[in-house]
């Protein structure tokens, strides 16, 4: 699982990570939330957070591109 963090860390959305690579990931939701085009993604199983931009939106999933380097939580 993972968390989308935005709005100066005041807003958090839970999601599941699918098909993650070095350059991006597919995020899956029970119901597609409204979220910004840029956000931080904190992956629960690691100690890293990635800055992301939305590449596509489809039904209950987002495709994201990782921007910049990993950030420690």
Backbone as ProteinMPNN parsed JSONL, in Angstrom:
{"seq_chain_A": "XXXXXXXXXXXXXXXXXXXXXXXXXXXXXXXXXXXXXXXXXXXXXXXXXXXXXXXXXXXXXXXXXXXXXXXXX", "coords_chain_A": {"N_chain_A": [[0.837, -1.188, 0.0], [0.247, 2.395, -0.265], [0.664, 5.979, 0.16], [-0.695, 8.962, -1.052], [0.479, 12.148, -0.861], [-0.203, 15.519, -0.356], [-0.845, 19.112, -0.642], [0.804, 20.547, 1.176], [1.368, 18.446, 2.979], [-1.026, 18.216, 4.321], [-3.099, 16.815, 3.253], [-3.99, 13.481, 2.584], [-4.147, 10.493, 0.717], [-5.058, 7.097, 0.478], [-3.741, 4.314, -1.365], [-3.118, 1.566, -3.67], [-0.12, 0.179, -4.937], [0.823, -0.726, -8.183], [2.589, -2.46, -10.739], [5.178, -1.121, -10.527], [8.074, 0.679, -11.552], [11.441, 1.836, -12.229], [10.94, 4.343, -13.194], [8.266, 5.051, -12.8], [4.823, 4.347, -11.761], [1.769, 2.419, -11.432], [-1.13, 3.37, -9.833], [-3.727, 2.201, -7.816], [-7.126, 2.55, -6.848], [-9.962, 2.151, -4.627], [-12.168, 3.764, -5.147], [-11.961, 6.313, -7.485], [-10.168, 9.068, -6.481], [-10.218, 12.685, -6.156], [-7.368, 14.291, -7.008], [-4.308, 16.221, -7.065], [-2.2, 17.14, -9.915], [0.481, 16.929, -9.326], [2.299, 15.399, -6.719], [3.472, 13.855, -3.627], [4.5, 10.499, -3.214], [4.3, 8.087, -0.873], [5.579, 5.053, -0.181], [4.508, 2.36, 1.592], [5.964, 0.004, 2.283], [8.617, 0.703, 2.109], [11.264, 3.015, 3.004], [11.167, 5.307, 1.594], [10.089, 8.235, -0.219], [8.539, 9.389, -3.151], [8.499, 12.054, -5.494], [5.891, 12.83, -7.658], [4.28, 13.02, -10.92], [1.124, 13.079, -12.523], [0.554, 10.894, -15.152], [-1.481, 9.618, -16.533], [-5.061, 9.153, -16.174], [-7.431, 6.769, -15.384], [-10.513, 5.204, -15.005], [-10.407, 3.623, -12.04], [-7.715, 4.135, -11.531], [-4.396, 5.62, -11.507], [-1.705, 6.585, -13.544], [1.615, 7.258, -12.855], [4.55, 9.341, -13.134], [7.819, 9.271, -11.869], [9.536, 11.956, -10.416], [12.635, 13.59, -10.135], [14.912, 12.731, -7.411], [14.845, 10.017, -4.956], [13.3, 10.596, -1.778], [14.009, 10.703, 1.661], [11.858, 9.567, 4.254]], "CA_chain_A": [[0.0, 0.0, 0.0], [0.982, 3.648, -0.347], [-0.096, 7.178, 0.46], [-0.484, 10.174, -1.846], [0.557, 13.253, 0.098], [-0.192, 16.811, -1.046], [-1.382, 20.225, 0.13], [1.749, 20.747, 2.29], [1.197, 17.293, 3.872], [-2.299, 18.302, 5.031], [-4.042, 15.902, 2.619], [-3.417, 12.155, 2.344], [-5.043, 9.499, 0.109], [-4.503, 5.742, 0.446], [-3.848, 3.634, -2.648], [-2.29, 0.374, -3.858], [0.852, 0.356, -6.017], [0.902, -1.842, -9.128], [3.499, -2.269, -11.886], [6.165, -0.076, -10.269], [9.379, 0.573, -12.209], [12.352, 2.905, -11.812], [10.475, 5.639, -13.695], [6.885, 5.361, -12.456], [3.993, 3.288, -11.191], [0.317, 2.49, -11.581], [-1.765, 3.433, -8.526], [-5.104, 1.721, -7.905], [-7.994, 3.016, -5.768], [-11.301, 1.587, -4.583], [-12.932, 4.781, -5.87], [-11.003, 7.324, -7.946], [-10.27, 10.331, -5.746], [-9.743, 13.906, -6.799], [-6.04, 14.616, -6.494], [-3.607, 17.144, -7.957], [-1.315, 16.574, -10.93], [1.788, 16.707, -8.7], [2.176, 15.018, -5.308], [4.469, 12.916, -3.119], [3.998, 9.142, -3.018], [5.025, 7.385, 0.186], [5.307, 3.621, -0.307], [4.51, 1.853, 2.954], [6.956, -1.053, 2.515], [9.969, 1.253, 2.022], [11.457, 4.25, 3.767], [11.337, 6.378, 0.609], [8.958, 8.95, -0.791], [8.871, 9.878, -4.5], [7.695, 13.135, -6.035], [5.26, 12.264, -8.861], [3.301, 13.748, -11.724], [0.153, 12.178, -13.129], [0.737, 10.675, -16.587], [-2.82, 9.328, -17.05], [-6.136, 8.808, -15.226], [-8.399, 5.842, -15.981], [-11.426, 4.561, -14.065], [-9.963, 3.676, -10.643], [-6.254, 4.11, -11.439], [-3.546, 6.697, -11.995], [-0.336, 6.276, -13.928], [2.451, 8.376, -12.429], [5.991, 9.392, -13.442], [8.617, 9.749, -10.745], [10.324, 13.147, -10.724], [13.748, 13.8, -9.208], [15.481, 11.631, -6.634], [14.115, 9.533, -3.781], [13.406, 11.432, -0.575], [13.833, 9.937, 2.891], [10.666, 9.977, 5.007]], "C_chain_A": [[0.879, 1.248, 0.0], [0.059, 4.801, 0.008], [0.304, 8.287, -0.509], [-0.562, 11.333, -0.869], [0.66, 14.562, -0.687], [-0.755, 17.891, -0.134], [-0.528, 20.473, 1.379], [1.577, 19.698, 3.381], [-0.084, 17.352, 4.703], [-3.335, 17.34, 4.475], [-3.334, 14.603, 2.269], [-4.501, 11.239, 1.771], [-4.346, 8.143, 0.124], [-4.711, 5.128, -0.931], [-3.004, 2.362, -2.617], [-1.375, 0.627, -5.046], [0.888, -0.904, -6.865], [1.913, -1.484, -10.211], [4.51, -1.144, -11.678], [7.468, -0.377, -10.996], [10.263, 1.693, -11.675], [11.825, 4.282, -12.198], [9.043, 5.999, -13.333], [6.139, 4.17, -11.905], [2.539, 3.488, -11.6], [-0.263, 2.421, -10.176], [-3.236, 3.076, -8.677], [-5.869, 2.135, -6.644], [-9.296, 2.242, -5.774], [-12.255, 2.468, -5.37], [-11.942, 5.878, -6.238], [-11.194, 8.626, -7.187], [-9.934, 11.519, -6.643], [-8.386, 14.209, -6.187], [-5.32, 15.49, -7.513], [-2.721, 16.413, -8.956], [0.081, 16.288, -10.431], [1.582, 16.394, -7.227], [3.358, 14.143, -4.915], [3.793, 11.58, -2.89], [4.884, 8.46, -1.995], [4.624, 5.912, 0.128], [5.545, 2.964, 1.049], [5.634, 0.854, 3.232], [8.402, -0.566, 2.442], [10.08, 2.487, 2.908], [11.63, 5.447, 2.837], [10.013, 6.979, 0.175], [9.406, 9.482, -2.145], [7.939, 11.015, -4.876], [7.175, 12.651, -7.393], [4.447, 13.298, -9.613], [2.39, 12.719, -12.379], [0.397, 12.11, -14.63], [-0.608, 10.356, -17.249], [-3.765, 9.002, -15.904], [-7.109, 7.921, -15.961], [-9.207, 5.171, -14.884], [-10.935, 4.696, -12.631], [-8.436, 3.631, -10.517], [-5.611, 5.364, -12.011], [-2.229, 6.096, -12.443], [0.502, 7.482, -13.556], [3.889, 8.205, -12.898], [6.687, 9.896, -12.197], [9.463, 10.92, -11.231], [11.462, 13.255, -9.696], [14.185, 12.539, -8.489], [14.548, 11.192, -5.52], [14.306, 10.516, -2.632], [13.205, 10.543, 0.634], [12.583, 10.459, 3.597], [11.051, 10.62, 6.292]], "O_chain_A": [[2.086, 1.176, 0.231], [-1.154, 4.635, 0.139], [1.488, 8.518, -0.753], [-1.543, 11.483, -0.14], [1.504, 14.698, -1.572], [-1.102, 17.62, 1.015], [-1.049, 20.593, 2.488], [1.633, 20.018, 4.569], [-0.218, 16.619, 5.683], [-4.34, 17.066, 5.131], [-2.228, 14.609, 1.729], [-5.626, 11.207, 2.269], [-3.159, 8.058, -0.188], [-5.721, 5.382, -1.587], [-2.271, 2.113, -1.66], [-1.791, 1.215, -6.044], [0.974, -2.014, -6.34], [2.065, -0.311, -10.554], [4.683, -0.302, -12.559], [7.913, -1.523, -11.056], [9.866, 2.417, -10.762], [12.216, 5.283, -11.598], [8.633, 7.142, -13.535], [6.723, 3.124, -11.617], [2.136, 4.562, -12.047], [0.071, 1.517, -9.409], [-3.915, 3.591, -9.565], [-5.343, 2.081, -5.533], [-9.701, 1.725, -6.816], [-13.056, 1.976, -6.165], [-11.168, 6.324, -5.391], [-12.268, 9.225, -7.243], [-9.426, 11.354, -7.753], [-8.274, 14.366, -4.971], [-5.679, 15.499, -8.69], [-2.519, 15.203, -8.848], [0.804, 15.495, -11.034], [0.781, 17.047, -6.558], [4.151, 13.737, -5.766], [2.653, 11.523, -2.428], [6.079, 8.276, -2.222], [3.464, 5.568, 0.36], [6.652, 3.01, 1.585], [6.2, 0.865, 4.324], [9.323, -1.345, 2.688], [9.093, 2.939, 3.488], [12.171, 6.478, 3.237], [8.968, 6.328, 0.198], [10.527, 9.973, -2.279], [6.738, 10.957, -4.613], [7.945, 12.116, -8.191], [3.989, 14.295, -9.056], [2.827, 11.628, -12.742], [0.441, 13.138, -15.304], [-0.856, 10.766, -18.383], [-3.338, 8.628, -14.812], [-7.57, 8.271, -17.047], [-8.639, 4.628, -13.937], [-11.033, 5.779, -12.053], [-7.914, 3.145, -9.514], [-6.173, 6.061, -12.856], [-1.698, 5.197, -11.792], [0.149, 8.611, -13.897], [4.385, 7.088, -13.042], [6.217, 10.828, -11.544], [10.033, 10.878, -12.321], [11.241, 13.029, -8.506], [13.87, 11.424, -8.906], [13.591, 11.888, -5.179], [15.338, 11.18, -2.528], [12.308, 9.7, 0.63], [12.286, 11.653, 3.543], [10.182, 11.031, 7.061]]}, "name": "protein", "num_of_chains": 1, "seq": "XXXXXXXXXXXXXXXXXXXXXXXXXXXXXXXXXXXXXXXXXXXXXXXXXXXXXXXXXXXXXXXXXXXXXXXXX"}
